[in-house]
mmCIF file of C-alpha atoms in Angstrom:
data_model
loop_
_atom_site.group_PDB
_atom_site.id
_atom_site.type_symbol
_atom_site.label_atom_id
_atom_site.label_comp_id
_atom_site.label_asym_id
_atom_site.label_seq_id
_atom_site.Cartn_x
_atom_site.Cartn_y
_atom_site.Cartn_z
ATOM 1 C CA MET A 290 -16.270 -44.957 -5.516
ATOM 2 C CA THR A 291 -18.013 -48.479 -4.917
ATOM 3 C CA ALA A 292 -21.435 -47.060 -3.614
ATOM 4 C CA PHE A 293 -22.339 -45.158 -5.985
ATOM 5 C CA THR A 294 -23.092 -45.348 -9.388
ATOM 6 C CA ILE A 295 -21.586 -41.779 -10.963
ATOM 7 C CA ALA A 296 -21.752 -39.907 -14.186
ATOM 8 C CA SER A 297 -19.890 -37.005 -16.004
ATOM 9 C CA VAL A 298 -22.656 -33.826 -15.964
ATOM 10 C CA HIS A 299 -20.320 -31.229 -17.785
ATOM 11 C CA ASP A 300 -16.400 -31.723 -19.373
ATOM 12 C CA GLU A 301 -14.626 -29.698 -16.272
ATOM 13 C CA PHE A 302 -16.648 -31.186 -13.279
ATOM 14 C CA GLY A 303 -19.839 -32.576 -11.806
ATOM 15 C CA ALA A 304 -20.920 -35.638 -11.226
ATOM 16 C CA ARG A 305 -24.587 -37.520 -10.617
ATOM 17 C CA LEU A 306 -24.411 -39.724 -8.433
ATOM 18 C CA THR A 307 -27.204 -42.383 -7.360
ATOM 19 C CA GLY A 308 -26.974 -45.507 -5.386
ATOM 20 C CA PRO A 309 -27.210 -45.271 -1.600
ATOM 21 C CA ASP A 310 -30.450 -43.530 -0.064
ATOM 22 C CA LEU A 311 -29.282 -40.523 2.611
ATOM 23 C CA LYS A 312 -32.123 -40.422 3.916
ATOM 24 C CA ARG A 313 -30.177 -43.405 6.448
ATOM 25 C CA PRO A 314 -27.440 -43.372 8.763
ATOM 26 C CA LEU A 315 -24.733 -42.605 7.279
ATOM 27 C CA THR A 316 -21.586 -45.412 7.535
ATOM 28 C CA ASP A 317 -18.193 -43.396 7.839
ATOM 29 C CA ALA A 318 -17.312 -45.547 5.186
ATOM 30 C CA LEU A 319 -19.544 -43.615 2.497
ATOM 31 C CA VAL A 320 -18.917 -40.186 4.378
ATOM 32 C CA GLU A 321 -15.361 -40.673 3.364
ATOM 33 C CA GLU A 322 -16.898 -41.835 -0.321
ATOM 34 C CA ILE A 323 -18.811 -37.786 -0.733
ATOM 35 C CA ARG A 324 -15.516 -36.149 0.654
ATOM 36 C CA ASP A 325 -14.012 -37.726 -1.963
ATOM 37 C CA ALA A 326 -16.537 -37.190 -4.730
ATOM 38 C CA ILE A 327 -16.140 -33.874 -3.571
ATOM 39 C CA ASP A 328 -12.666 -33.336 -3.686
ATOM 40 C CA ALA A 329 -12.790 -35.157 -7.458
ATOM 41 C CA TYR A 330 -15.926 -33.540 -8.999
ATOM 42 C CA SER A 331 -16.266 -30.565 -6.779
ATOM 43 C CA PHE A 332 -20.242 -30.549 -7.683
ATOM 44 C CA LEU A 333 -22.147 -33.588 -6.700
ATOM 45 C CA VAL A 334 -25.944 -34.318 -7.148
ATOM 46 C CA PHE A 335 -27.853 -36.882 -6.035
ATOM 47 C CA PRO A 336 -31.396 -37.714 -7.418
ATOM 48 C CA GLY A 337 -34.403 -38.672 -5.989
ATOM 49 C CA GLN A 338 -33.351 -37.654 -2.007
ATOM 50 C CA HIS A 339 -36.345 -36.343 -0.797
ATOM 51 C CA LEU A 340 -34.860 -35.402 1.939
ATOM 52 C CA GLN A 341 -36.102 -34.050 5.343
ATOM 53 C CA ASP A 342 -34.278 -30.985 7.614
ATOM 54 C CA ASP A 343 -33.568 -33.647 9.888
ATOM 55 C CA GLN A 344 -32.340 -35.794 7.517
ATOM 56 C CA GLN A 345 -30.358 -33.174 5.217
ATOM 57 C CA LEU A 346 -28.777 -31.534 8.831
ATOM 58 C CA ALA A 347 -27.457 -35.033 9.923
ATOM 59 C CA LEU A 348 -26.294 -34.930 6.377
ATOM 60 C CA THR A 349 -24.408 -31.443 6.726
ATOM 61 C CA ARG A 350 -23.029 -32.887 10.441
ATOM 62 C CA ALA A 351 -21.356 -35.553 8.753
ATOM 63 C CA LEU A 352 -19.330 -33.711 6.910
ATOM 64 C CA GLY A 353 -18.339 -30.645 9.213
ATOM 65 C CA GLU A 354 -19.202 -27.816 11.727
ATOM 66 C CA PRO A 355 -22.901 -26.426 10.296
ATOM 67 C CA GLU A 356 -22.297 -22.666 9.555
ATOM 68 C CA ALA A 357 -24.872 -20.511 11.226
ATOM 69 C CA ASN A 358 -27.132 -18.028 8.086
ATOM 70 C CA HIS A 359 -25.576 -15.157 8.660
ATOM 71 C CA VAL A 360 -28.292 -13.068 7.857
ATOM 72 C CA THR A 361 -30.235 -14.279 10.903
ATOM 73 C CA LEU A 362 -27.229 -14.479 12.740
ATOM 74 C CA GLY A 363 -26.495 -10.685 11.452
ATOM 75 C CA THR A 364 -30.229 -8.968 12.289
ATOM 76 C CA THR A 365 -31.311 -10.923 15.174
ATOM 77 C CA GLY A 366 -27.892 -13.018 17.084
ATOM 78 C CA GLN A 367 -29.772 -15.752 16.201
ATOM 79 C CA VAL A 368 -27.861 -19.346 14.815
ATOM 80 C CA GLU A 369 -30.193 -20.877 12.340
ATOM 81 C CA HIS A 370 -28.756 -23.626 9.868
ATOM 82 C CA PHE A 371 -31.083 -22.852 7.036
ATOM 83 C CA HIS A 372 -31.927 -20.805 3.883
ATOM 84 C CA THR A 373 -34.663 -21.233 2.740
ATOM 85 C CA ILE A 374 -34.008 -19.937 -0.970
ATOM 86 C CA GLY A 375 -37.754 -20.092 -2.820
ATOM 87 C CA ASN A 376 -40.974 -17.943 -2.407
ATOM 88 C CA VAL A 377 -42.599 -20.228 -0.434
ATOM 89 C CA MET A 378 -43.017 -19.008 3.085
ATOM 90 C CA GLU A 379 -43.255 -21.019 5.904
ATOM 91 C CA ASP A 380 -47.229 -21.380 5.612
ATOM 92 C CA GLY A 381 -47.313 -22.594 2.391
ATOM 93 C CA THR A 382 -48.304 -19.094 0.602
ATOM 94 C CA LYS A 383 -46.005 -17.515 -1.779
ATOM 95 C CA TYR A 384 -44.535 -14.058 -2.814
ATOM 96 C CA GLY A 385 -44.366 -12.269 -5.678
ATOM 97 C CA ASN A 386 -41.731 -10.653 -8.272
ATOM 98 C CA ASP A 387 -41.657 -7.562 -5.811
ATOM 99 C CA HIS A 388 -42.260 -9.371 -2.553
ATOM 100 C CA GLN A 389 -38.844 -7.792 -0.372
ATOM 101 C CA ARG A 390 -37.571 -11.293 0.313
ATOM 102 C CA THR A 391 -38.059 -11.970 -3.848
ATOM 103 C CA VAL A 392 -36.017 -8.586 -4.512
ATOM 104 C CA PHE A 393 -32.861 -9.743 -1.701
ATOM 105 C CA GLN A 394 -32.552 -12.948 -3.256
ATOM 106 C CA THR A 395 -31.888 -11.596 -6.667
ATOM 107 C CA GLY A 396 -28.277 -11.193 -4.848
ATOM 108 C CA ASN A 397 -27.984 -14.793 -5.419
ATOM 109 C CA ASN A 398 -28.038 -14.387 -9.811
ATOM 110 C CA LEU A 399 -24.721 -12.838 -9.757
ATOM 111 C CA TRP A 400 -21.582 -15.695 -9.787
ATOM 112 C CA HIS A 401 -20.433 -15.788 -6.372
ATOM 113 C CA SER A 402 -18.640 -18.473 -3.716
ATOM 114 C CA ASP A 403 -21.206 -18.647 -0.433
ATOM 115 C CA SER A 404 -20.064 -16.762 2.426
ATOM 116 C CA SER A 405 -16.463 -16.074 1.104
ATOM 117 C CA PHE A 406 -17.423 -12.879 2.591
ATOM 118 C CA ARG A 407 -16.700 -14.440 5.869
ATOM 119 C CA SER A 408 -13.585 -14.722 7.988
ATOM 120 C CA VAL A 409 -13.786 -18.460 7.774
ATOM 121 C CA PRO A 410 -15.717 -19.312 4.565
ATOM 122 C CA THR A 411 -18.145 -22.584 3.634
ATOM 123 C CA PHE A 412 -16.552 -25.453 2.782
ATOM 124 C CA VAL A 413 -19.712 -27.181 0.717
ATOM 125 C CA SER A 414 -23.038 -25.832 0.428
ATOM 126 C CA ILE A 415 -25.890 -28.672 0.479
ATOM 127 C CA MET A 416 -29.513 -28.286 -1.316
ATOM 128 C CA SER A 417 -32.409 -30.028 -1.125
ATOM 129 C CA ALA A 418 -35.034 -28.817 -3.781
ATOM 130 C CA HIS A 419 -38.172 -29.910 -2.339
ATOM 131 C CA GLU A 420 -40.659 -27.705 -4.975
ATOM 132 C CA VAL A 421 -39.517 -26.466 -8.205
ATOM 133 C CA PRO A 422 -40.626 -23.863 -10.911
ATOM 134 C CA ALA A 423 -42.501 -25.517 -13.909
ATOM 135 C CA GLN A 424 -40.177 -22.448 -15.915
ATOM 136 C CA GLY A 425 -36.888 -20.958 -14.581
ATOM 137 C CA GLY A 426 -35.346 -21.823 -11.399
ATOM 138 C CA GLU A 427 -32.085 -22.602 -12.687
ATOM 139 C CA THR A 428 -28.790 -22.736 -11.118
ATOM 140 C CA GLU A 429 -25.477 -22.419 -13.369
ATOM 141 C CA PHE A 430 -21.785 -23.356 -11.881
ATOM 142 C CA VAL A 431 -18.146 -22.898 -13.466
ATOM 143 C CA SER A 432 -15.267 -24.421 -11.567
ATOM 144 C CA GLY A 433 -12.414 -21.682 -10.127
ATOM 145 C CA ARG A 434 -10.177 -24.417 -10.687
ATOM 146 C CA ALA A 435 -11.044 -25.457 -14.415
ATOM 147 C CA ALA A 436 -10.548 -21.149 -14.985
ATOM 148 C CA TYR A 437 -6.781 -21.241 -13.664
ATOM 149 C CA GLY A 438 -5.882 -24.938 -15.655
ATOM 150 C CA ARG A 439 -6.278 -22.045 -19.009
ATOM 151 C CA LEU A 440 -4.680 -19.405 -17.647
ATOM 152 C CA PRO A 441 -0.229 -19.504 -18.964
ATOM 153 C CA VAL A 442 2.148 -20.348 -16.371
ATOM 154 C CA ASP A 443 3.371 -16.763 -15.846
ATOM 155 C CA GLU A 444 0.121 -15.419 -15.229
ATOM 156 C CA GLN A 445 -0.556 -18.067 -12.445
ATOM 157 C CA ALA A 446 2.060 -16.845 -11.032
ATOM 158 C CA ARG A 447 1.239 -13.419 -11.017
ATOM 159 C CA LEU A 448 -2.021 -14.181 -9.160
ATOM 160 C CA ASP A 449 -0.577 -16.979 -6.491
ATOM 161 C CA PRO A 450 0.570 -14.986 -3.796
ATOM 162 C CA LEU A 451 -2.823 -11.663 -4.551
ATOM 163 C CA VAL A 452 -4.803 -11.261 -1.329
ATOM 164 C CA CYS A 453 -8.579 -9.936 -1.956
ATOM 165 C CA ILE A 454 -10.605 -7.949 -0.509
ATOM 166 C CA HIS A 455 -13.878 -9.753 -0.148
ATOM 167 C CA ASP A 456 -17.449 -7.672 1.307
ATOM 168 C CA TYR A 457 -20.814 -8.209 1.249
ATOM 169 C CA VAL A 458 -22.202 -4.756 1.581
ATOM 170 C CA TYR A 459 -20.186 -3.784 -1.648
ATOM 171 C CA SER A 460 -22.014 -6.975 -3.278
ATOM 172 C CA ARG A 461 -25.130 -7.140 -2.005
ATOM 173 C CA SER A 462 -25.232 -3.378 -1.890
ATOM 174 C CA LYS A 463 -26.122 -3.546 -5.826
ATOM 175 C CA VAL A 464 -29.504 -5.207 -5.230
ATOM 176 C CA ALA A 465 -31.231 -4.272 -1.801
ATOM 177 C CA PRO A 466 -29.597 -2.696 1.255
ATOM 178 C CA VAL A 467 -27.841 -4.136 4.018
ATOM 179 C CA SER A 468 -29.339 -3.226 7.172
ATOM 180 C CA GLU A 469 -26.968 -1.825 9.940
ATOM 181 C CA SER A 470 -26.376 -4.370 12.360
ATOM 182 C CA HIS A 471 -26.245 -7.242 9.307
ATOM 183 C CA ALA A 472 -23.728 -5.122 7.700
ATOM 184 C CA ALA A 473 -21.514 -4.425 11.222
ATOM 185 C CA SER A 474 -21.526 -8.662 11.656
ATOM 186 C CA LEU A 475 -20.149 -8.659 8.261
ATOM 187 C CA PRO A 476 -16.813 -6.580 7.978
ATOM 188 C CA PRO A 477 -14.928 -6.618 4.564
ATOM 189 C CA VAL A 478 -12.655 -10.038 5.190
ATOM 190 C CA ARG A 479 -8.771 -10.961 3.513
ATOM 191 C CA GLN A 480 -8.972 -13.773 1.178
ATOM 192 C CA ARG A 481 -6.187 -15.959 -0.844
ATOM 193 C CA LEU A 482 -6.778 -14.869 -4.641
ATOM 194 C CA VAL A 483 -6.010 -18.875 -4.915
ATOM 195 C CA ARG A 484 -6.632 -21.107 -3.286
ATOM 196 C CA ALA A 485 -4.970 -24.747 -3.630
ATOM 197 C CA ASN A 486 -7.742 -28.253 -2.068
ATOM 198 C CA PRO A 487 -5.991 -29.142 1.092
ATOM 199 C CA ARG A 488 -5.989 -33.064 0.054
ATOM 200 C CA THR A 489 -4.982 -32.612 -3.436
ATOM 201 C CA GLY A 490 -3.095 -29.298 -3.962
ATOM 202 C CA ALA A 491 -4.976 -28.610 -6.915
ATOM 203 C CA ARG A 492 -5.412 -25.015 -7.579
ATOM 204 C CA ASN A 493 -7.766 -22.331 -8.121
ATOM 205 C CA ILE A 494 -8.986 -18.642 -8.584
ATOM 206 C CA TYR A 495 -11.500 -17.898 -5.574
ATOM 207 C CA ILE A 496 -13.375 -14.957 -6.847
ATOM 208 C CA GLY A 497 -16.990 -13.554 -7.143
ATOM 209 C CA SER A 498 -19.484 -10.869 -6.354
ATOM 210 C CA HIS A 499 -18.247 -10.468 -2.971
ATOM 211 C CA ALA A 500 -14.632 -10.407 -4.220
ATOM 212 C CA LYS A 501 -14.128 -5.842 -4.303
ATOM 213 C CA GLU A 502 -10.499 -5.354 -4.819
ATOM 214 C CA ILE A 503 -7.077 -6.510 -4.189
ATOM 215 C CA GLU A 504 -5.328 -6.046 -1.448
ATOM 216 C CA GLY A 505 -2.863 -2.696 -2.103
ATOM 217 C CA TRP A 506 -4.366 -1.826 -6.187
ATOM 218 C CA ASN A 507 -6.252 0.998 -6.386
ATOM 219 C CA HIS A 508 -10.019 0.116 -6.933
ATOM 220 C CA ASP A 509 -10.102 0.242 -11.080
ATOM 221 C CA GLU A 510 -6.858 -1.571 -11.486
ATOM 222 C CA SER A 511 -8.062 -4.333 -8.820
ATOM 223 C CA ARG A 512 -11.661 -4.240 -10.901
ATOM 224 C CA VAL A 513 -9.911 -5.466 -14.460
ATOM 225 C CA LEU A 514 -8.107 -7.820 -13.019
ATOM 226 C CA LEU A 515 -11.153 -9.417 -10.775
ATOM 227 C CA ASP A 516 -13.443 -8.915 -14.347
ATOM 228 C CA ALA A 517 -11.227 -10.777 -16.392
ATOM 229 C CA LEU A 518 -10.914 -13.697 -14.299
ATOM 230 C CA LEU A 519 -14.837 -13.741 -13.721
ATOM 231 C CA ALA A 520 -15.030 -13.538 -17.541
ATOM 232 C CA GLU A 521 -12.700 -16.743 -18.471
ATOM 233 C CA ALA A 522 -14.266 -18.387 -15.493
ATOM 234 C CA THR A 523 -17.558 -17.962 -16.666
ATOM 235 C CA ARG A 524 -16.516 -18.279 -20.535
ATOM 236 C CA PRO A 525 -20.435 -20.057 -21.936
ATOM 237 C CA ALA A 526 -18.478 -22.870 -22.782
ATOM 238 C CA SER A 527 -17.763 -23.698 -18.990
ATOM 239 C CA ILE A 528 -20.642 -23.089 -17.802
ATOM 240 C CA TYR A 529 -22.834 -25.987 -16.694
ATOM 241 C CA ARG A 530 -27.001 -24.878 -15.557
ATOM 242 C CA HIS A 531 -28.757 -27.057 -13.347
ATOM 243 C CA PRO A 532 -32.285 -27.911 -13.991
ATOM 244 C CA TRP A 533 -33.484 -28.388 -10.271
ATOM 245 C CA GLN A 534 -36.566 -31.748 -9.730
ATOM 246 C CA ALA A 535 -37.586 -32.074 -6.747
ATOM 247 C CA GLY A 536 -36.018 -34.356 -4.218
ATOM 248 C CA ASP A 537 -32.533 -33.666 -5.961
ATOM 249 C CA LEU A 538 -29.950 -33.042 -3.127
ATOM 250 C CA VAL A 539 -26.874 -31.263 -4.435
ATOM 251 C CA ILE A 540 -23.807 -30.438 -2.616
ATOM 252 C CA TRP A 541 -20.776 -28.148 -4.164
ATOM 253 C CA ASP A 542 -17.661 -27.076 -2.688
ATOM 254 C CA ASN A 543 -17.431 -23.405 -2.376
ATOM 255 C CA ARG A 544 -14.153 -23.614 -2.049
ATOM 256 C CA CYS A 545 -13.539 -24.130 -6.187
ATOM 257 C CA LEU A 546 -16.783 -23.141 -7.746
ATOM 258 C CA LEU A 547 -18.930 -20.079 -8.394
ATOM 259 C CA HIS A 548 -22.615 -20.526 -8.925
ATOM 260 C CA ARG A 549 -25.607 -18.100 -9.628
ATOM 261 C CA GLY A 550 -29.316 -18.625 -9.966
ATOM 262 C CA ALA A 551 -30.626 -18.428 -13.100
ATOM 263 C CA GLY A 552 -34.172 -16.175 -11.952
ATOM 264 C CA TYR A 553 -37.546 -16.896 -12.144
ATOM 265 C CA ASP A 554 -41.345 -16.020 -11.989
ATOM 266 C CA ALA A 555 -42.210 -15.835 -8.448
ATOM 267 C CA ASP A 556 -45.627 -14.126 -9.356
ATOM 268 C CA ALA A 557 -46.472 -17.221 -11.805
ATOM 269 C CA TYR A 558 -44.734 -19.692 -10.144
ATOM 270 C CA ARG A 559 -43.691 -21.663 -6.287
ATOM 271 C CA ARG A 560 -39.877 -22.631 -5.762
ATOM 272 C CA ARG A 561 -38.843 -23.709 -2.158
ATOM 273 C CA MET A 562 -35.204 -25.428 -1.171
ATOM 274 C CA ARG A 563 -33.412 -25.766 1.584
ATOM 275 C CA GLN A 564 -29.404 -24.898 1.934
ATOM 276 C CA THR A 565 -27.237 -26.064 4.806
ATOM 277 C CA ARG A 566 -23.748 -24.781 4.588
ATOM 278 C CA VAL A 567 -20.510 -26.647 5.958
ATOM 279 C CA HIS A 568 -18.189 -24.245 7.507
ATOM 280 C CA GLY A 569 -14.901 -24.285 6.183
ATOM 281 C CA ILE A 570 -11.329 -25.224 8.900
ATOM 282 C CA CYS A 571 -9.658 -21.911 8.519
ATOM 283 C CA ASN A 572 -9.629 -18.247 6.573
ATOM 284 C CA THR A 573 -7.517 -18.548 3.058
ATOM 285 C CA MET A 574 -4.816 -16.623 4.454
ATOM 286 C CA GLU A 575 -3.816 -19.509 6.847
ATOM 287 C CA GLU A 576 -4.332 -22.143 4.361
ATOM 288 C CA ALA A 577 -0.869 -24.092 2.319
ATOM 289 C CA VAL A 578 -0.588 -23.551 -0.771
ATOM 290 C CA PRO A 579 2.068 -25.850 -2.378
ATOM 291 C CA PRO A 580 4.283 -24.774 -5.132
ATOM 292 C CA LEU A 581 3.223 -25.250 -8.320
ATOM 293 C CA ALA A 582 5.154 -28.531 -10.200
ATOM 294 C CA ALA A 583 7.335 -26.217 -12.751
ATOM 295 C CA GLU A 584 8.441 -23.914 -9.762
#
């Protein structure tokens, strides 16, 4: 890494990168450094960037294929690459705590990996902060890689071959109804319980609110394991809570991180975040997982 000055944000993962202006055209070398930083740190915050939508989409495309917003695609069939996170409408007015969109977005307050419910899940999410609340509105992150590393070797070996069913309707129906067309566009999918970074071989557990059950196990047995793994991953000492500042540009690796919103008072404050996502390469069942060193 030569272009950026790097500072750690948490003992287990994450880095604050300062230096180049990401609003300017991106060189191949700079994009490769960002990719290396994603593999190394999983969570990257670039403060003071203030990217506009066209600049954010250019960065997204530099990292891979932009992913279609599943809500717009599933309800209207239209391809839209941005998600608006928060309570500020396009005309600048805001909606409050009781608005349908606010209620629906409370699903983001559950620990999850973006689009783990899609056959090909998200590689990275890219979030640009435009307006942030004076109180609340943080996002919390934990590392499934660090959680996997804390497990005994025999437990790692037990988990490695397991397959998990991820189901959007299962998770989101806990907070708000899912329309029939949206639900039909997102049937349950099979994903590896343990993934490996394709460039480094580092392993991680791949779980979250969309992870419904283990293939071949009954539901109760599945929940015992998945809930225990989630508790391990989200132990308080392992959580990084990001205090958003207007202008922050954050990239996080959905292959190995979980995140959740901390909530805020939508009646009192404005929050406007613009998010894009980079499409993954394949379904996790097609990913190669190298053997453990002890095997």
